[in-house]
């Protein structure tokens, strides 16, 4: 006797999620498909719900190596809710598996316009850059399809999504970051990291701090041994008022070089912006032990001192 399935979209989706977690991808795919049919039969369905179901089914196809159906479902998900990160990443992975590197590059690059710290997209860009250089030569960028410009509304929508979406991304970022930290970079990686860092520096000079963060992040994925790359990225985070990220980068920079004056100064600025005046004062004091005549640091110390009392 065939199993009796619930006729509620929410219950079918929950069963699909459970099957997916248990590694039963074909069963999960069937459940998501059933949920889609129920949702569509109801008429005037919520595009967000429908998009998520297409994206979830795409994840099942990807796990089963069915890349073409994965691309199809991701495209359907994106038609309903444009610039959603998960279907973009899944479609990029499917394109990459099919060796459609230009299409994969475009999707990874689009993700980074929405959130420039998604490690899987940064790593994907690095892999695609190498693959495209090998297959199309140094002029490969001229042969790419156009990269869509992500509207600010899509970035805001991502930032306003429930925290579970960001937690899931953070989990994958954390795993990838640990793997990168444990890897010893080759001479080629170190050289590539320097080139990317210089590209980041040029973008900073032009005032394009968001793009510069992407370049510094790509550089750190190649080699995370240069203190200045972290402190340079921290500067960009400061300009963009992402103070917690700035503190983290300065801390990483100081682990690599305990005398990095810029890292002390920028972390002091970030702590001050976060109203952590005690930590800010400590950083300025450490900086002035290294460079007692540093004018900006002396000025910042006076400002912070006023807030301490």
Tab-separated table of C-alpha atoms in Angstrom:
chain	number	residue	atom	x	y	z
A	1	UNK	CA	0.000	0.000	0.000
A	2	UNK	CA	1.421	3.424	-1.018
A	3	UNK	CA	2.305	5.750	1.869
A	4	UNK	CA	-0.232	8.496	2.623
A	5	UNK	CA	1.371	11.898	2.137
A	6	UNK	CA	0.085	15.032	3.872
A	7	UNK	CA	-1.571	17.607	1.619
A	8	UNK	CA	-0.110	20.607	3.454
A	9	UNK	CA	2.752	22.438	1.715
A	10	UNK	CA	4.445	23.127	5.073
A	11	UNK	CA	4.330	19.457	6.137
A	12	UNK	CA	5.567	18.220	2.736
A	13	UNK	CA	8.421	20.711	2.852
A	14	UNK	CA	9.310	19.653	6.420
A	15	UNK	CA	9.324	15.968	5.355
A	16	UNK	CA	11.491	16.902	2.372
A	17	UNK	CA	13.940	18.714	4.650
A	18	UNK	CA	14.120	15.680	6.934
A	19	UNK	CA	14.754	13.301	4.008
A	20	UNK	CA	17.453	15.644	2.700
A	21	UNK	CA	19.189	15.721	6.090
A	22	UNK	CA	19.119	11.910	6.117
A	23	UNK	CA	20.771	11.763	2.697
A	24	UNK	CA	17.613	10.495	0.942
A	25	UNK	CA	17.836	12.975	-1.921
A	26	UNK	CA	15.491	11.267	-4.396
A	27	UNK	CA	12.781	11.039	-1.729
A	28	UNK	CA	13.351	14.672	-0.701
A	29	UNK	CA	13.125	15.756	-4.354
A	30	UNK	CA	9.790	13.934	-4.759
A	31	UNK	CA	8.412	15.567	-1.601
A	32	UNK	CA	9.459	19.057	-2.718
A	33	UNK	CA	7.894	18.326	-6.125
A	34	UNK	CA	4.645	17.282	-4.479
A	35	UNK	CA	4.667	20.433	-2.332
A	36	UNK	CA	5.150	22.512	-5.494
A	37	UNK	CA	2.166	20.879	-7.173
A	38	UNK	CA	-0.034	21.470	-4.116
A	39	UNK	CA	1.120	25.095	-3.917
A	40	UNK	CA	0.534	25.741	-7.611
A	41	UNK	CA	-2.904	24.057	-7.479
A	42	UNK	CA	-3.943	26.521	-4.772
A	43	UNK	CA	-3.391	29.411	-7.212
A	44	UNK	CA	-1.917	32.863	-6.395
A	45	UNK	CA	0.903	31.190	-4.428
A	46	UNK	CA	3.544	33.159	-2.556
A	47	UNK	CA	6.544	33.488	-4.910
A	48	UNK	CA	8.953	33.242	-1.940
A	49	UNK	CA	7.556	29.832	-0.902
A	50	UNK	CA	7.547	28.540	-4.474
A	51	UNK	CA	11.103	29.795	-5.056
A	52	UNK	CA	12.377	28.034	-1.912
A	53	UNK	CA	10.817	24.728	-3.004
A	54	UNK	CA	12.442	24.958	-6.447
A	55	UNK	CA	15.771	25.822	-4.789
A	56	UNK	CA	15.481	22.924	-2.314
A	57	UNK	CA	14.683	20.476	-5.102
A	58	UNK	CA	17.668	21.861	-7.025
A	59	UNK	CA	19.871	20.978	-4.021
A	60	UNK	CA	18.632	17.360	-4.263
A	61	UNK	CA	19.439	17.242	-7.996
A	62	UNK	CA	22.911	18.636	-7.297
A	63	UNK	CA	23.590	16.002	-4.623
A	64	UNK	CA	22.503	13.277	-7.067
A	65	UNK	CA	24.710	14.685	-9.842
A	66	UNK	CA	21.731	15.721	-11.952
A	67	UNK	CA	23.199	19.112	-12.884
A	68	UNK	CA	20.857	19.958	-15.755
A	69	UNK	CA	17.711	19.615	-13.636
A	70	UNK	CA	19.481	21.530	-10.856
A	71	UNK	CA	20.093	24.447	-13.268
A	72	UNK	CA	16.499	24.291	-14.465
A	73	UNK	CA	15.071	24.437	-10.912
A	74	UNK	CA	17.466	27.193	-9.822
A	75	UNK	CA	16.465	29.260	-12.857
A	76	UNK	CA	12.789	28.778	-11.926
A	77	UNK	CA	13.557	29.822	-8.326
A	78	UNK	CA	15.378	32.957	-9.535
A	79	UNK	CA	12.570	33.864	-11.938
A	80	UNK	CA	10.247	33.984	-8.907
A	81	UNK	CA	12.662	35.769	-6.545
A	82	UNK	CA	15.607	37.299	-8.431
A	83	UNK	CA	19.061	37.469	-6.816
A	84	UNK	CA	18.461	34.783	-4.156
A	85	UNK	CA	21.818	33.556	-2.900
A	86	UNK	CA	21.131	29.820	-2.482
A	87	UNK	CA	19.824	29.117	-6.011
A	88	UNK	CA	22.635	31.270	-7.457
A	89	UNK	CA	25.255	29.228	-5.591
A	90	UNK	CA	23.617	25.910	-6.512
A	91	UNK	CA	23.348	26.876	-10.165
A	92	UNK	CA	26.978	28.038	-10.168
A	93	UNK	CA	28.070	24.655	-8.751
A	94	UNK	CA	26.042	22.828	-11.421
A	95	UNK	CA	27.496	24.965	-14.228
A	96	UNK	CA	30.978	24.329	-12.832
A	97	UNK	CA	30.394	20.556	-12.738
A	98	UNK	CA	29.288	20.724	-16.402
A	99	UNK	CA	32.432	22.787	-17.181
A	100	UNK	CA	30.321	25.781	-18.212
A	101	UNK	CA	32.841	28.038	-16.509
A	102	UNK	CA	31.712	31.447	-17.894
A	103	UNK	CA	28.154	30.854	-16.612
A	104	UNK	CA	29.458	29.650	-13.229
A	105	UNK	CA	31.696	32.746	-12.966
A	106	UNK	CA	28.720	35.061	-13.590
A	107	UNK	CA	26.633	33.395	-10.846
A	108	UNK	CA	29.478	33.413	-8.297
A	109	UNK	CA	30.179	37.076	-9.106
A	110	UNK	CA	26.486	37.940	-8.716
A	111	UNK	CA	26.470	36.349	-5.232
A	112	UNK	CA	29.432	38.524	-4.223
A	113	UNK	CA	27.521	41.664	-5.214
A	114	UNK	CA	24.856	40.649	-2.676
A	115	UNK	CA	27.230	39.511	0.093
A	116	UNK	CA	30.951	39.928	-0.542
A	117	UNK	CA	31.929	37.618	2.318
A	118	UNK	CA	30.402	34.345	1.048
A	119	UNK	CA	33.497	32.141	1.027
A	120	UNK	CA	32.097	29.498	-1.330
A	121	UNK	CA	31.535	32.238	-3.940
A	122	UNK	CA	35.018	33.699	-3.411
A	123	UNK	CA	36.569	30.247	-3.784
A	124	UNK	CA	34.384	29.605	-6.843
A	125	UNK	CA	35.616	32.844	-8.446
A	126	UNK	CA	39.225	31.745	-7.848
A	127	UNK	CA	38.613	28.332	-9.435
A	128	UNK	CA	36.741	29.836	-12.397
A	129	UNK	CA	39.462	32.445	-12.950
A	130	UNK	CA	42.078	29.683	-13.195
A	131	UNK	CA	39.873	27.493	-15.415
A	132	UNK	CA	38.933	30.374	-17.737
A	133	UNK	CA	42.534	31.564	-18.032
A	134	UNK	CA	43.588	28.021	-18.984
A	135	UNK	CA	40.761	27.474	-21.485
A	136	UNK	CA	40.257	30.953	-23.016
A	137	UNK	CA	43.613	32.657	-22.440
A	138	UNK	CA	44.433	36.006	-20.776
A	139	UNK	CA	41.588	37.843	-22.572
A	140	UNK	CA	38.918	35.562	-21.075
A	141	UNK	CA	37.048	38.411	-19.355
A	142	UNK	CA	36.110	39.817	-22.782
A	143	UNK	CA	34.342	36.556	-23.622
A	144	UNK	CA	32.082	36.440	-20.550
A	145	UNK	CA	28.306	36.857	-20.645
A	146	UNK	CA	27.226	40.142	-19.048
A	147	UNK	CA	27.147	40.125	-15.243
A	148	UNK	CA	23.819	41.476	-13.934
A	149	UNK	CA	23.939	44.518	-11.687
A	150	UNK	CA	22.338	43.617	-8.361
A	151	UNK	CA	19.917	46.335	-7.183
A	152	UNK	CA	20.283	47.721	-3.663
A	153	UNK	CA	16.803	46.364	-2.850
A	154	UNK	CA	18.078	42.780	-3.330
A	155	UNK	CA	21.026	43.425	-0.981
A	156	UNK	CA	18.673	44.875	1.629
A	157	UNK	CA	16.329	41.904	1.264
A	158	UNK	CA	19.211	39.499	1.956
A	159	UNK	CA	20.289	41.521	5.005
A	160	UNK	CA	16.715	41.494	6.353
A	161	UNK	CA	16.196	37.736	5.946
A	162	UNK	CA	15.834	35.575	9.092
A	163	UNK	CA	19.114	34.944	10.871
A	164	UNK	CA	18.999	31.202	10.041
A	165	UNK	CA	19.884	32.037	6.417
A	166	UNK	CA	22.947	33.951	7.553
A	167	UNK	CA	23.844	31.271	10.116
A	168	UNK	CA	23.859	28.644	7.371
A	169	UNK	CA	26.140	30.823	5.226
A	170	UNK	CA	28.348	31.567	8.243
A	171	UNK	CA	28.686	27.834	8.895
A	172	UNK	CA	29.965	27.217	5.374
A	173	UNK	CA	32.217	30.287	5.637
A	174	UNK	CA	33.690	29.008	8.895
A	175	UNK	CA	34.446	25.547	7.455
A	176	UNK	CA	36.084	27.034	4.380
A	177	UNK	CA	38.080	29.546	6.444
A	178	UNK	CA	39.417	26.770	8.692
A	179	UNK	CA	40.468	24.763	5.635
A	180	UNK	CA	42.228	27.818	4.168
A	181	UNK	CA	44.023	28.560	7.428
A	182	UNK	CA	45.331	24.996	7.663
A	183	UNK	CA	46.617	24.977	4.069
A	184	UNK	CA	50.231	25.965	3.347
A	185	UNK	CA	50.181	28.240	0.269
A	186	UNK	CA	52.449	27.417	-2.680
A	187	UNK	CA	54.825	29.987	-4.205
A	188	UNK	CA	52.261	30.489	-6.977
A	189	UNK	CA	49.504	31.119	-4.428
A	190	UNK	CA	51.649	33.710	-2.626
A	191	UNK	CA	52.378	35.505	-5.912
A	192	UNK	CA	48.687	35.489	-6.901
A	193	UNK	CA	47.777	36.807	-3.424
A	194	UNK	CA	50.160	39.755	-3.938
A	195	UNK	CA	48.631	40.594	-7.331
A	196	UNK	CA	45.095	40.486	-5.890
A	197	UNK	CA	46.163	42.621	-2.928
A	198	UNK	CA	47.589	45.252	-5.305
A	199	UNK	CA	44.310	45.207	-7.265
A	200	UNK	CA	42.528	45.819	-3.953
A	201	UNK	CA	44.866	48.725	-3.172
A	202	UNK	CA	44.089	50.327	-6.552
A	203	UNK	CA	40.349	50.009	-5.888
A	204	UNK	CA	40.801	51.700	-2.485
A	205	UNK	CA	42.555	54.619	-4.198
A	206	UNK	CA	39.506	54.944	-6.462
A	207	UNK	CA	37.186	54.886	-3.439
A	208	UNK	CA	35.643	51.532	-4.388
A	209	UNK	CA	35.903	49.907	-0.957
A	210	UNK	CA	33.258	47.245	-1.553
A	211	UNK	CA	35.065	45.841	-4.605
A	212	UNK	CA	38.377	46.171	-2.761
A	213	UNK	CA	37.039	43.882	-0.001
A	214	UNK	CA	36.356	41.242	-2.688
A	215	UNK	CA	39.949	41.493	-3.957
A	216	UNK	CA	41.477	41.324	-0.470
A	217	UNK	CA	39.230	38.363	0.380
A	218	UNK	CA	40.322	36.549	-2.801
A	219	UNK	CA	43.942	37.352	-1.914
A	220	UNK	CA	43.539	35.878	1.577
A	221	UNK	CA	42.045	32.696	0.122
A	222	UNK	CA	45.250	32.264	-1.930
A	223	UNK	CA	47.523	33.060	1.010
A	224	UNK	CA	46.580	34.297	4.480
A	225	UNK	CA	50.122	35.005	5.642
A	226	UNK	CA	50.349	38.749	4.956
A	227	UNK	CA	49.356	41.009	7.828
A	228	UNK	CA	48.880	44.068	5.577
A	229	UNK	CA	46.115	42.381	3.546
A	230	UNK	CA	44.034	41.988	6.700
A	231	UNK	CA	44.672	45.565	7.869
A	232	UNK	CA	43.892	46.905	4.372
A	233	UNK	CA	40.586	45.042	4.321
A	234	UNK	CA	39.910	46.384	7.827
A	235	UNK	CA	40.229	49.919	6.426
A	236	UNK	CA	37.484	49.125	3.884
A	237	UNK	CA	35.251	47.715	6.616
A	238	UNK	CA	35.807	50.903	8.633
A	239	UNK	CA	34.768	53.090	5.701
A	240	UNK	CA	31.653	50.932	5.198
A	241	UNK	CA	30.918	51.138	8.973
A	242	UNK	CA	31.262	47.366	9.428
A	243	UNK	CA	33.146	47.854	12.670
A	244	UNK	CA	32.972	44.303	14.062
A	245	UNK	CA	34.496	42.940	10.837
A	246	UNK	CA	37.209	45.615	11.049
A	247	UNK	CA	38.096	44.510	14.600
A	248	UNK	CA	38.340	40.859	13.477
A	249	UNK	CA	40.634	41.690	10.551
A	250	UNK	CA	42.918	43.873	12.658
A	251	UNK	CA	43.179	41.075	15.222
A	252	UNK	CA	44.209	38.631	12.461
A	253	UNK	CA	46.728	41.183	11.163
A	254	UNK	CA	48.281	41.558	14.624
A	255	UNK	CA	48.575	37.784	15.044
A	256	UNK	CA	50.809	37.815	11.967
A	257	UNK	CA	52.682	41.028	12.851
A	258	UNK	CA	52.457	42.307	16.404
A	259	UNK	CA	53.975	45.644	15.328
A	260	UNK	CA	51.453	46.447	12.578
A	261	UNK	CA	50.772	50.074	13.518
A	262	UNK	CA	47.902	50.458	11.024
A	263	UNK	CA	46.157	47.424	12.509
A	264	UNK	CA	46.400	48.891	16.037
A	265	UNK	CA	45.127	52.280	14.817
A	266	UNK	CA	42.239	50.864	12.782
A	267	UNK	CA	41.186	48.499	15.564
A	268	UNK	CA	41.246	51.453	17.968
A	269	UNK	CA	38.998	53.389	15.562
A	270	UNK	CA	36.606	50.436	15.262
A	271	UNK	CA	36.480	49.924	19.051
A	272	UNK	CA	35.755	53.649	19.469
A	273	UNK	CA	32.885	53.447	16.941
A	274	UNK	CA	31.535	50.441	18.878
A	275	UNK	CA	31.827	52.522	22.094
A	276	UNK	CA	34.379	50.087	23.547
A	277	UNK	CA	36.600	52.934	24.740
A	278	UNK	CA	38.709	50.789	27.079
A	279	UNK	CA	39.833	48.478	24.238
A	280	UNK	CA	40.331	51.472	21.968
A	281	UNK	CA	42.586	53.172	24.535
A	282	UNK	CA	44.593	49.953	25.003
A	283	UNK	CA	45.214	49.700	21.245
A	284	UNK	CA	46.349	53.331	20.994
A	285	UNK	CA	48.669	52.836	23.972
A	286	UNK	CA	50.250	49.804	22.279
A	287	UNK	CA	50.631	51.766	19.043
A	288	UNK	CA	52.314	54.704	20.820
A	289	UNK	CA	54.814	52.347	22.433
A	290	UNK	CA	55.915	51.441	18.895
A	291	UNK	CA	55.608	54.972	17.426
A	292	UNK	CA	55.545	57.545	20.267
A	293	UNK	CA	55.282	60.513	17.866
A	294	UNK	CA	52.373	59.203	15.790
A	295	UNK	CA	50.179	62.336	15.478
A	296	UNK	CA	46.844	60.739	14.485
A	297	UNK	CA	47.195	58.212	17.325
A	298	UNK	CA	47.882	60.982	19.863
A	299	UNK	CA	44.780	62.847	18.644
A	300	UNK	CA	42.662	59.687	18.826
A	301	UNK	CA	43.941	59.006	22.357
A	302	UNK	CA	42.713	62.436	23.473
A	303	UNK	CA	39.268	61.798	21.961
A	304	UNK	CA	38.964	58.362	23.571
A	305	UNK	CA	40.249	59.681	26.925
A	306	UNK	CA	37.355	62.156	27.055
A	307	UNK	CA	34.869	59.283	26.712
A	308	UNK	CA	36.586	57.222	29.401
A	309	UNK	CA	35.847	59.801	32.100
